[in-house]
Coordinates of C-alpha atoms in Angstrom, one line a residue:
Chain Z
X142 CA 116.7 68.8 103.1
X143 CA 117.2 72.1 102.5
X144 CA 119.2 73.1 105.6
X145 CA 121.5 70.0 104.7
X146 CA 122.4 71.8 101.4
X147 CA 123.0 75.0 103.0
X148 CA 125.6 74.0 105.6
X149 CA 127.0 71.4 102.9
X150 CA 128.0 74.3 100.8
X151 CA 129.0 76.6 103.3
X152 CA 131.6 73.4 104.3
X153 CA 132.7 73.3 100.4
X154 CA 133.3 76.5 100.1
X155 CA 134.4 77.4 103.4
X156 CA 132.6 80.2 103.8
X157 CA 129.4 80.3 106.4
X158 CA 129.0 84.0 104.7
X159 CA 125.1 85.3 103.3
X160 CA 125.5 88.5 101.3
X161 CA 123.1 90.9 102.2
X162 CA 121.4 92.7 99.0
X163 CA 120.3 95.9 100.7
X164 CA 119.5 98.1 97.4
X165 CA 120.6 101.7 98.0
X166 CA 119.9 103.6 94.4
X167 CA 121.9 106.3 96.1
X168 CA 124.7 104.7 96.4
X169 CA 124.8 103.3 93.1
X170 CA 127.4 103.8 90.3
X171 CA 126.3 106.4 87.9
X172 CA 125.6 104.1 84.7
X173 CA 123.1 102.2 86.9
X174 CA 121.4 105.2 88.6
X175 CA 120.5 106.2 85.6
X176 CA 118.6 102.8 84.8
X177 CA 114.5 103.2 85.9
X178 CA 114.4 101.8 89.7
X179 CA 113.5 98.8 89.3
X180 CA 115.5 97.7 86.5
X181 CA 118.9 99.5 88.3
X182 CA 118.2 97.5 91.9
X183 CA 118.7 94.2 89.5
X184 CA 121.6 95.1 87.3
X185 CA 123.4 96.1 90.8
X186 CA 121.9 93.0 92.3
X187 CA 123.0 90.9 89.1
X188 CA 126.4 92.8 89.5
X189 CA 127.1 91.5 93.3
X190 CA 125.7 87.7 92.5
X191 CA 128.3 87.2 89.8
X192 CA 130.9 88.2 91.5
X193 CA 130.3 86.2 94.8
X194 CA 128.3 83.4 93.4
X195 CA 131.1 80.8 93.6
X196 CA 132.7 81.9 96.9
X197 CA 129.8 82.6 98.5
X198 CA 126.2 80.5 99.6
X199 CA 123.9 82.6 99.5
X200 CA 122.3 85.9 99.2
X201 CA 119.7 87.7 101.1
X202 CA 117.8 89.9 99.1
X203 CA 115.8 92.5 101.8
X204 CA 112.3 93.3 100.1
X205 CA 111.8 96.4 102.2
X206 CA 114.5 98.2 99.5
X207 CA 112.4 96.8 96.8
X208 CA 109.1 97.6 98.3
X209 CA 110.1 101.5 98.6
X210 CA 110.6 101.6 94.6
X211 CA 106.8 100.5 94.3
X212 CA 105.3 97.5 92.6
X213 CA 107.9 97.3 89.9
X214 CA 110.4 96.8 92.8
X215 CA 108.2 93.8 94.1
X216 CA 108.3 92.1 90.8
X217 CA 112.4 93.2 90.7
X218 CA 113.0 91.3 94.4
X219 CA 111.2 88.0 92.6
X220 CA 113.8 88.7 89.4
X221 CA 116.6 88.5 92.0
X222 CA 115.7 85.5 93.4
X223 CA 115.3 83.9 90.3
X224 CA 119.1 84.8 89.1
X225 CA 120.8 83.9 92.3
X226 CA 118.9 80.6 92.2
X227 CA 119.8 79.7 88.7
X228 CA 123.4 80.9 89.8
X229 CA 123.5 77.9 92.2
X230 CA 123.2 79.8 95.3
X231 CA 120.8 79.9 98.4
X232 CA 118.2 83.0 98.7
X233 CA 117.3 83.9 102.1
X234 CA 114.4 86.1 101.9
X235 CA 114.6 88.6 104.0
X236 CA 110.5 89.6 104.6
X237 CA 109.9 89.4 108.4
X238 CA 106.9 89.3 108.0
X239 CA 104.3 88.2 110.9
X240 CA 100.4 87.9 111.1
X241 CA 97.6 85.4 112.3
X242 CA 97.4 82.1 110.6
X243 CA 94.7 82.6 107.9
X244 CA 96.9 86.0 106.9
X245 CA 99.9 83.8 107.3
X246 CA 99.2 81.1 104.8
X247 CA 98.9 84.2 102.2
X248 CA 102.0 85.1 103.0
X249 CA 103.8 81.8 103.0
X250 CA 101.6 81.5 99.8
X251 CA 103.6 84.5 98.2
X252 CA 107.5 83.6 99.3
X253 CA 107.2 79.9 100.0
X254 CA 104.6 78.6 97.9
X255 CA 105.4 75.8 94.6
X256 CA 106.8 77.3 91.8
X257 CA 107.7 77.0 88.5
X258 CA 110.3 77.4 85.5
X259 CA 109.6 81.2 85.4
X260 CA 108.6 81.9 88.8
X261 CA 111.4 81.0 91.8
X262 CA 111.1 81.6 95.1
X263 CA 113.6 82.1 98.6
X264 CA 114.8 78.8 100.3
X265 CA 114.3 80.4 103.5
X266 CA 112.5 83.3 105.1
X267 CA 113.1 85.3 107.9
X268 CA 109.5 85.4 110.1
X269 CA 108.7 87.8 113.4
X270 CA 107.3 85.3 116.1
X271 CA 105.5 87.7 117.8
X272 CA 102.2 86.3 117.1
X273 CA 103.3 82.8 118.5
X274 CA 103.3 79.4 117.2
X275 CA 100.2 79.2 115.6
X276 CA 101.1 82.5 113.6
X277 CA 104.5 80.1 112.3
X278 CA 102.5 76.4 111.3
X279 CA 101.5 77.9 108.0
X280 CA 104.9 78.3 106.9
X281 CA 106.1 75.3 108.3
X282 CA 103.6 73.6 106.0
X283 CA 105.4 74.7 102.8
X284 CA 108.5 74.3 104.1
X285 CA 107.8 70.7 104.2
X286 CA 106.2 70.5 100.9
X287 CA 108.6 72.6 99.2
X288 CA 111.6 71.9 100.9
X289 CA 112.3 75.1 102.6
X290 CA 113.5 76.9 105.5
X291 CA 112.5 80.1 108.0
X292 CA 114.6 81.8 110.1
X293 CA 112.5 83.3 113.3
X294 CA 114.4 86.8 115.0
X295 CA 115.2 85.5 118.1
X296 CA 117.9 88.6 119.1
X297 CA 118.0 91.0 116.4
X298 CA 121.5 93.5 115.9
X299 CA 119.9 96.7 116.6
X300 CA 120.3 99.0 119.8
X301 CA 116.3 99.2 120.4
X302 CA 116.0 94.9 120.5
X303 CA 116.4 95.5 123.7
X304 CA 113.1 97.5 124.8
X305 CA 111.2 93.9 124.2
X306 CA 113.7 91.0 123.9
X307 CA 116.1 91.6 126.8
X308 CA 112.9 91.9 129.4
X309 CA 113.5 89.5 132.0
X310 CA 110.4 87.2 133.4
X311 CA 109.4 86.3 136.6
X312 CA 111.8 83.0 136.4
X313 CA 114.5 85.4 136.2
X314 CA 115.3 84.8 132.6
X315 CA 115.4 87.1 129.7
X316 CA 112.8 86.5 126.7
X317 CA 115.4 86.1 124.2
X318 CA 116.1 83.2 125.8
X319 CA 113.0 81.8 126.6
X320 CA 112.2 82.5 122.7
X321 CA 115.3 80.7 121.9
X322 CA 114.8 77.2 123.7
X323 CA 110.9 77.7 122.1
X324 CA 112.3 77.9 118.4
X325 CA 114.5 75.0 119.4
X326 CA 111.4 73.1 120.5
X327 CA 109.3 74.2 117.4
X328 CA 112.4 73.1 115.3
X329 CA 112.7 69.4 116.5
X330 CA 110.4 67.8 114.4
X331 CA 112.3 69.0 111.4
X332 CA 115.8 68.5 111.8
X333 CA 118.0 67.3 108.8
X334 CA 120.9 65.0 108.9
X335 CA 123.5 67.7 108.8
X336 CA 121.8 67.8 112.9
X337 CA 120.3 71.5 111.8
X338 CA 116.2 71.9 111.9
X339 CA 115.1 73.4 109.0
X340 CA 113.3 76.0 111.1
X341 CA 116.4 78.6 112.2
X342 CA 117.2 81.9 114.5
X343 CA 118.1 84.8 113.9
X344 CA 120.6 86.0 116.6
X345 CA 123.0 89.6 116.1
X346 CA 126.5 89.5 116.1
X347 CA 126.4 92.7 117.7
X348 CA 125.5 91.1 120.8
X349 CA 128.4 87.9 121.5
X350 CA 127.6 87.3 124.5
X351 CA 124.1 86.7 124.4
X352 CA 124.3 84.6 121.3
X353 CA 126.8 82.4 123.3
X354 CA 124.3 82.0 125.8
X355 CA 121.6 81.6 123.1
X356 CA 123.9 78.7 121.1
X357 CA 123.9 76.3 124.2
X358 CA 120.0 76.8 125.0
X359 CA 119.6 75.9 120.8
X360 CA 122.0 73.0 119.8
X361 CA 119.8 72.0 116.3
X362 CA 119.1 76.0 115.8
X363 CA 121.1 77.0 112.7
X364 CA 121.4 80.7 113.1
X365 CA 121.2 83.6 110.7
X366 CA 123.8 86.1 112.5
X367 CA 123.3 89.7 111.4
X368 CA 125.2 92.9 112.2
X369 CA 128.8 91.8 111.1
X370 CA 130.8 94.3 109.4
X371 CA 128.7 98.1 109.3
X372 CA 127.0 97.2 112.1
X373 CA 130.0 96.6 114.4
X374 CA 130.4 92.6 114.8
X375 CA 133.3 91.2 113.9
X376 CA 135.2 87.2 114.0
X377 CA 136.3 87.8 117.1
X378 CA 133.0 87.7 118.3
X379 CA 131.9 85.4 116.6
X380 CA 134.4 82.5 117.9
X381 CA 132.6 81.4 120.8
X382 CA 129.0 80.7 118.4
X383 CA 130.6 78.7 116.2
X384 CA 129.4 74.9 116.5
X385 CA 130.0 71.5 115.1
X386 CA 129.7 72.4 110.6
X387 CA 130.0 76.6 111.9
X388 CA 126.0 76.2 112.5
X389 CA 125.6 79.7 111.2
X390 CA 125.7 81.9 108.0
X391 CA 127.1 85.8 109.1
X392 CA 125.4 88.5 107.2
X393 CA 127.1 91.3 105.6
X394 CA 125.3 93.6 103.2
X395 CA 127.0 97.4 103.1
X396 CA 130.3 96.0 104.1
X397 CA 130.3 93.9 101.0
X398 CA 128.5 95.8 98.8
X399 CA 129.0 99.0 99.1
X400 CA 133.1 98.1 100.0
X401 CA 134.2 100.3 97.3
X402 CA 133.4 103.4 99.4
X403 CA 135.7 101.9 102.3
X404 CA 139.0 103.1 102.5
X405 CA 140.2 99.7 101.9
X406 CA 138.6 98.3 98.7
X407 CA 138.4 101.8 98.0
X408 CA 138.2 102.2 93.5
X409 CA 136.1 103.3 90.9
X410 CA 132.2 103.1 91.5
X411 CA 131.9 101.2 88.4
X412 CA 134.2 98.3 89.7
X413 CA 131.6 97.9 92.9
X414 CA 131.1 94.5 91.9
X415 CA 135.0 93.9 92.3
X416 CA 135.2 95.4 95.7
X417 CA 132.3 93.0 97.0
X418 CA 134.2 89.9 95.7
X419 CA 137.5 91.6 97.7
X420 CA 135.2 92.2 100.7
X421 CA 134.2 89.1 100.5
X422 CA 137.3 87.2 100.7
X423 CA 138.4 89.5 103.5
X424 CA 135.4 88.8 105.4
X425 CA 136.1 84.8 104.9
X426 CA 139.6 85.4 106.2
X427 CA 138.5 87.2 109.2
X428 CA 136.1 84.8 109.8
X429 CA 138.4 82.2 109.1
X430 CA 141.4 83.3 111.7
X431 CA 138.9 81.9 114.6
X432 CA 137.2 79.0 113.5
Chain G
X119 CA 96.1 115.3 111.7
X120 CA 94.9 112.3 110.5
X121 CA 93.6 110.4 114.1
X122 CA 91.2 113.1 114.9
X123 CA 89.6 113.0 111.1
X124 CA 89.3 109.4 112.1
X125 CA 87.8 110.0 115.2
X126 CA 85.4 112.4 113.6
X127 CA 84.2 110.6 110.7
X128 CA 83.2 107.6 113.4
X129 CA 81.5 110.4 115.2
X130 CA 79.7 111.6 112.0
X131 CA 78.5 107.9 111.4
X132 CA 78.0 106.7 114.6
X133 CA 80.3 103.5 113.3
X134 CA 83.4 102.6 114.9
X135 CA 83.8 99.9 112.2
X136 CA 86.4 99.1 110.0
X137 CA 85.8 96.6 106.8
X138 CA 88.6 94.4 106.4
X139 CA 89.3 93.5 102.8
X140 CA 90.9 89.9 103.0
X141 CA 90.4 89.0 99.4
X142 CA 90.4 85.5 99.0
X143 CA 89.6 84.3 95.5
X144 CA 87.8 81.0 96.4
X145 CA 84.9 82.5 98.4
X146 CA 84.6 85.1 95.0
X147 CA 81.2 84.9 93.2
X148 CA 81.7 82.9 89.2
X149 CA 82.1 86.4 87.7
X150 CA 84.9 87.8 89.2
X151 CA 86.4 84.8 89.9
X152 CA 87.2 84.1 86.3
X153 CA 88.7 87.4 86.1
X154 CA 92.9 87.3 86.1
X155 CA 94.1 87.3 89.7
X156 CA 95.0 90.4 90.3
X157 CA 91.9 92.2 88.5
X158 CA 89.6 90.2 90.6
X159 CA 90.9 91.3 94.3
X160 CA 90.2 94.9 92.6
X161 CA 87.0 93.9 91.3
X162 CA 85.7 92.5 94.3
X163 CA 87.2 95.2 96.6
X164 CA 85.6 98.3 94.9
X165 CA 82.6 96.1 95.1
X166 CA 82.8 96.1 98.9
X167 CA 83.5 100.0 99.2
X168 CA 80.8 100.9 96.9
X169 CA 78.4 99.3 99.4
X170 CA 79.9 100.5 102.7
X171 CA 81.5 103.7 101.9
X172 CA 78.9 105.9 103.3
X173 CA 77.9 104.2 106.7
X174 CA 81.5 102.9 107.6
X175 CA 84.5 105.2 107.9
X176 CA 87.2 103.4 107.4
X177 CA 88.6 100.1 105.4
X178 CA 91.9 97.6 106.3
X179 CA 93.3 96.0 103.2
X180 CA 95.3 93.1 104.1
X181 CA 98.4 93.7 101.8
X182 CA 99.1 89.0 102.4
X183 CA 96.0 88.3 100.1
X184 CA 97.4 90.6 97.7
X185 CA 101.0 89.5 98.0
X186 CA 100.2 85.7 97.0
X187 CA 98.8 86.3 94.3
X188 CA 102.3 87.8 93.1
X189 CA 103.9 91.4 91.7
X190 CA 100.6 92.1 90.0
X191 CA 99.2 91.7 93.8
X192 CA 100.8 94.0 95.3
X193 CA 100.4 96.4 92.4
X194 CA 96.2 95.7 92.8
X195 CA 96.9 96.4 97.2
X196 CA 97.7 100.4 96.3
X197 CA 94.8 100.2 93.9
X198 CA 92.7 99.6 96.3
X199 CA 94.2 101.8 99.1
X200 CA 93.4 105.0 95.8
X201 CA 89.8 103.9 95.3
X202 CA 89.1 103.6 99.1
X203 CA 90.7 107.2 99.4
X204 CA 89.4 108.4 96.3
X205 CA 85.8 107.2 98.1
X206 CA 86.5 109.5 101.3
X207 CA 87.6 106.2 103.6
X208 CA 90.3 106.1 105.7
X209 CA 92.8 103.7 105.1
X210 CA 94.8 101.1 107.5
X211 CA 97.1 99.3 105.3
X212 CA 97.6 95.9 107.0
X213 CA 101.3 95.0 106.4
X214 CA 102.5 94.4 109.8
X215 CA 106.6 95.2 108.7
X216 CA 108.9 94.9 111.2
X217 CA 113.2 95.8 111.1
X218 CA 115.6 97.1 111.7
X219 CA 115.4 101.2 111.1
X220 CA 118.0 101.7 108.2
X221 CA 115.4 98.4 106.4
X222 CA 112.1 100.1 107.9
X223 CA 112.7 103.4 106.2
X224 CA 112.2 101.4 103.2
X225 CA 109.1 100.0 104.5
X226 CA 107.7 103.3 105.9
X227 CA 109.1 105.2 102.4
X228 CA 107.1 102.6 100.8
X229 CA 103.9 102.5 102.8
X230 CA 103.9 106.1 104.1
X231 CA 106.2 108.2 102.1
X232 CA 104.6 110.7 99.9
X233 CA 102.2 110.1 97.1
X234 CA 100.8 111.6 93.8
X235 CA 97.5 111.5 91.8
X236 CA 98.4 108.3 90.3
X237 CA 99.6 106.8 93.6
X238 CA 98.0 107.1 96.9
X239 CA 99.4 105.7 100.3
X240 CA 97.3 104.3 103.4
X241 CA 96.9 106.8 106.1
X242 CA 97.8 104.4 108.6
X243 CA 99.6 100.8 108.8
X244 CA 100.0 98.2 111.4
X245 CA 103.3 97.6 112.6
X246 CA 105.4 94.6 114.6
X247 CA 106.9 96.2 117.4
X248 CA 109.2 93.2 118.8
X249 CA 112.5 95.1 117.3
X250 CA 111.9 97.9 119.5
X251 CA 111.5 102.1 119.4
X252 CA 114.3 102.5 117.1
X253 CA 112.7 100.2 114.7
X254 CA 109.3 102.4 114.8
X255 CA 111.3 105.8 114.3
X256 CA 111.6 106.0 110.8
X257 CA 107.4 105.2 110.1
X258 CA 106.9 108.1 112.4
X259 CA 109.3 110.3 110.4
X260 CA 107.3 109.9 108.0
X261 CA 103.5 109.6 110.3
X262 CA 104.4 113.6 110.9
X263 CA 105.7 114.7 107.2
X264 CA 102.9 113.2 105.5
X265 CA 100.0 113.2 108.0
X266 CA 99.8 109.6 108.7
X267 CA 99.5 107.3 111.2
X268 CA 100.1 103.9 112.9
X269 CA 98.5 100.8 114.7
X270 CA 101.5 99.1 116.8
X271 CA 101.0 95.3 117.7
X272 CA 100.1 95.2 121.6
X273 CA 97.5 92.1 122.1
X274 CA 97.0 90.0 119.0
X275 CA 93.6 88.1 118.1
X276 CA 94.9 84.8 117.8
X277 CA 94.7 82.1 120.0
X278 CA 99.1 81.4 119.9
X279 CA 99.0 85.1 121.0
X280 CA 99.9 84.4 124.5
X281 CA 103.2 82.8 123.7
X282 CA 104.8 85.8 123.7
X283 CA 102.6 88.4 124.3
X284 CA 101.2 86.8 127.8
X285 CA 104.7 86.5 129.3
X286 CA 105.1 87.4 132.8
X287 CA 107.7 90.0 133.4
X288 CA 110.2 90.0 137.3
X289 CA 107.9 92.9 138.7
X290 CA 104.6 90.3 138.2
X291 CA 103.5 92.4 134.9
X292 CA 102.5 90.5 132.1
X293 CA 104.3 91.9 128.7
X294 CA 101.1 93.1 126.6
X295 CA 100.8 95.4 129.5
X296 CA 104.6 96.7 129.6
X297 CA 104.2 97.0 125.8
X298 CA 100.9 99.3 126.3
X299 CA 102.1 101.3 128.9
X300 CA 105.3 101.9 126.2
X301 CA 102.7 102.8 123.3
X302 CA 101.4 105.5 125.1
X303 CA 104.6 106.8 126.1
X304 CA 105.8 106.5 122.3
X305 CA 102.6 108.3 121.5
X306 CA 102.6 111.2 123.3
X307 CA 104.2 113.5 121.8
X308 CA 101.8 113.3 118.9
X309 CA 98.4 113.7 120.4
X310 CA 95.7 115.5 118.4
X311 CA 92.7 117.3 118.9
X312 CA 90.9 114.2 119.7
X313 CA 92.7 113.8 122.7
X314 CA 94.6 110.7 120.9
X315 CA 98.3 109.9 119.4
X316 CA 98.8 109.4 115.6
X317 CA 100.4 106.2 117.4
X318 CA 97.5 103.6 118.2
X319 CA 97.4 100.0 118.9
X320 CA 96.4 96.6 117.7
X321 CA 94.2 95.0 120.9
X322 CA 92.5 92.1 120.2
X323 CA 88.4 91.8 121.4
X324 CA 89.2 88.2 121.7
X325 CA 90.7 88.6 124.8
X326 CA 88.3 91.3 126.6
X327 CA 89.6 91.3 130.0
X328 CA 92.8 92.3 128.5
X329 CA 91.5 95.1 126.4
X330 CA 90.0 96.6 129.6
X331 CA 93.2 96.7 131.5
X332 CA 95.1 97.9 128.4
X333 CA 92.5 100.7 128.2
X334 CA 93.0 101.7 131.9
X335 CA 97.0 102.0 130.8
X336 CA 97.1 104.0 127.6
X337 CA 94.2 106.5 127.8
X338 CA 96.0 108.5 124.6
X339 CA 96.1 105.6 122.4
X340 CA 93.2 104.3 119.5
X341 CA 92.8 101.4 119.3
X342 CA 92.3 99.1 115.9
X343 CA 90.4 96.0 117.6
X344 CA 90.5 92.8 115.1
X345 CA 88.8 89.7 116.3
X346 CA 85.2 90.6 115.9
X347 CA 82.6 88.2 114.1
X348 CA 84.4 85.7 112.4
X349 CA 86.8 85.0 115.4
X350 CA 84.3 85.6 118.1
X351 CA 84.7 89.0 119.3
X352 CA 80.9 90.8 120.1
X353 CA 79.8 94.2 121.1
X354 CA 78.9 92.9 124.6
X355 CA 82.7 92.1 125.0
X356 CA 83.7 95.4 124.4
X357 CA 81.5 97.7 126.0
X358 CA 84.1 98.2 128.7
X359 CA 87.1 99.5 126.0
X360 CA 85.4 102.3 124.6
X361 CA 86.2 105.8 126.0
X362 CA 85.1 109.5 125.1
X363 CA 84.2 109.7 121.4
X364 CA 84.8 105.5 121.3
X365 CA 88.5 105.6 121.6
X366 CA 88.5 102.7 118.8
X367 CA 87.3 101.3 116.0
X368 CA 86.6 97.3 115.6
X369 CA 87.4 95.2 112.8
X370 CA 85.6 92.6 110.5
X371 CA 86.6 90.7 107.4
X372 CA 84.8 87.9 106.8
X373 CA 81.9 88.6 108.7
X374 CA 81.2 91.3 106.7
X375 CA 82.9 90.4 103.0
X376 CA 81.7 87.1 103.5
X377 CA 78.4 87.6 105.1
X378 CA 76.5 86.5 101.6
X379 CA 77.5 82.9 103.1
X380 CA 75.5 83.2 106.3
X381 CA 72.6 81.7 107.9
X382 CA 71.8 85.6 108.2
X383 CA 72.3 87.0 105.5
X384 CA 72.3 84.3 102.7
X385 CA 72.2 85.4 99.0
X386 CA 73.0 84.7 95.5
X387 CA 77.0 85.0 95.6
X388 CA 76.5 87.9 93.1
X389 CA 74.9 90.2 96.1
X390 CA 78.0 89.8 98.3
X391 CA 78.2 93.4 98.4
X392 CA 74.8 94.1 99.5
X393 CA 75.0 91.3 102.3
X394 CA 78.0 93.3 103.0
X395 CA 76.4 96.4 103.5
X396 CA 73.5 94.6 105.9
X397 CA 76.2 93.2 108.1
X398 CA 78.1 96.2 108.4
X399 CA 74.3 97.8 109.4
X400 CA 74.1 94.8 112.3
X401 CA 77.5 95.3 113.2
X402 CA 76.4 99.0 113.8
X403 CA 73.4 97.8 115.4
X404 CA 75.5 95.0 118.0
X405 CA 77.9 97.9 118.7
X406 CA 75.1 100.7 119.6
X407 CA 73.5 98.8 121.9
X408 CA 76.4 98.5 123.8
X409 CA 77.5 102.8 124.0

């Protein structure tokens, strides 16, 4: 099952670490700038893969810094998944996306539907639950024909999360953790023999203490754990959320990929791909000193 | 600004109506179903505008259908959204996005940012609120810049809605409520001429009790209404949403794209567009009798 493979590598490689391909043509070395768009977002994405690809499990491509380039940049995030899969590595798409369940199927459809030798799509998506269950069974329905995952925001990293999951309800307890023991519910039926559901969380590292609370109301949740490194999270934080096999994969995209603007990977633009491997390894340590 | 051209086109055609374009190749007629994927979403969307263009104001393309048929999908989506504008409709580009704001300035660059001749944007979208203000920020960045506009999730169609939405907050409120009340105070500082925000909502006519207290709490916010026809909504259940100058306009896909199928208004598959343009007339019809 695909969960199994996931926290089988991550155990292999000692590294529960997903790479975060945010796309910033801005921020680009100039010899890529230069490339048209779409073709530029998957040399640098290309760039990043091969240097992490054997130290890292997976990627996670985010389609909203494809989708600003256009249609081309839609057909570019499909190209990425493709490489990083024939690299050996696990895609996480990054879509959130969230509608009823006739809209849903299109959309599991488009990121988790069969494919073929020229067509590859993610192992996992992230979905909004929003909507509810009902708005989630479509997915589930590939993922069990295809073999593949989701990973529902349960607590997301950012400052505003709160406005709607931190509201407490009338039995005193806050919605991101009533959310939480529902994906645990909605996972149970799928879970692999690694003792992970194929059907994650997402859960920020830029809130510790309320993914602690949210590991012990989710023991067969694997969680996707954002907001490490630019956003603010760090191991330390992290120490208390890590289970039995880590039970999590820790995002970093700009800290990795866009490390040789830090003053500590710090080099020529041109070596970016360089700095993300360093990153990398740095992250693994840090993570590392508190497992 | 773009809501009160809305509200005044609705005005001009006495048709709070929107025509959902959920293209979904198995219900096509034999001709443009044997056209390549992508060409027939087009096909059959232009044929639905051509028939409804002059008595309804505005269309929602449903970017999911487009997305699984793959890159060349989401390339036909804007195609759409130009020939819809080109026609004089407003457009509500379904895409529900939801993140984080540094990933939903992609989305809003990509979906609102500025266009050209060749490429044309919607002039609204629907958006997933559960991340919270900061991740709405950067679509209204762009709402003012451009002239566009937004439909925020408050009360979904769906049956699973209530999972979430239904919650029961410590004070005894239920969350769609606490949500509306926060749309209108999102909204207010971009009220138009109309009286309402560039900032509406997504309330469901599928739950009418719901939409009536929703309308007591957010008398500056338009309201999209899916849920009509196909899912069960009438113009009986919503008599008591509309406001001054109807304060909404109500959604139908398949009743209307598909109405060549029904009892009604049953037809060789090649007419779909004129049984379009009859139910649109009847939807008109079940709406007026209800002002």
């Amino acid at each position: 099952m695909i969960i199994d493979n996931l926290v089988r590598r991550i155990n292999e490689l000692r590294a529960p670490i997903v790479v975060g391909l945010d796309p910033r043509i801005e921020s680009f070395p100039e010899h890529i700038k230069n490339e048209p768009a779409a073709k530029a977002v998957v040399t640098w994405s290309k760039e990043i893969i091969d240097n992490v690809f054997d130290i890292v499990p997976a990627v996670k491509p985010q389609i909203a810094f494809f989708e600003q380039i256009g249609p081309d940049g839609y057909t570019a995030f499909f190209e990425v998944v493709k490489y990083a899969k024939e690299k050996g590595m696990c895609v996480i798409g990054d879509v959130k996306r969230s509608d009823i369940a006739s809209t849903a199927a299109g959309y599991s459809n488009a990121f988790l539907g069969a494919e073929n030798e020229n067509e590859k799509k993610p192992d996992f998506i992230t979905i909004n639950p929003f909507l509810g269950y009902d708005s989630i069974e479509p997915y589930i329905t590939n993922c069990i024909n295809e073999d593949r995952g989701l990973f529902l925001l349960v607590k997301t990293s950012n400052k505003g999360s709160g406005d709607i999951q931190d509201l407490v309800l009338e039995n005193g307890e806050k919605l991101y953790n009533y959310l939480g023991k529902l994906v645990q519910k909605w996972g149970e039926p799928y879970i692999g023999e690694s003792g992970f559901s194929r059907i994650g969380a997402v859960v920020g590292a830029t809130h510790p203490s309320q993914a602690i609370e949210l590991r012990k109301l989710m023991p067969n949740v694997f969680f996707l754990i954002p907001g490490y490194g630019a956003q603010g999270g760090s191991g330390k934080d992290l120490k208390d959320v890590w289970v039995k096999n880590y039970g999590s994969v820790v995002n970093s995209s700009r800290g990795i990929t866009e490390a040789y603007q830090s003053d500590k990977f710090k080099c020529n633009p041109d070596e970016f791909g360089k700095a993300a491997r360093e990153a990398a390894l740095e992250m693994k340590k840090d993570l590392e000193a508190f497992m």
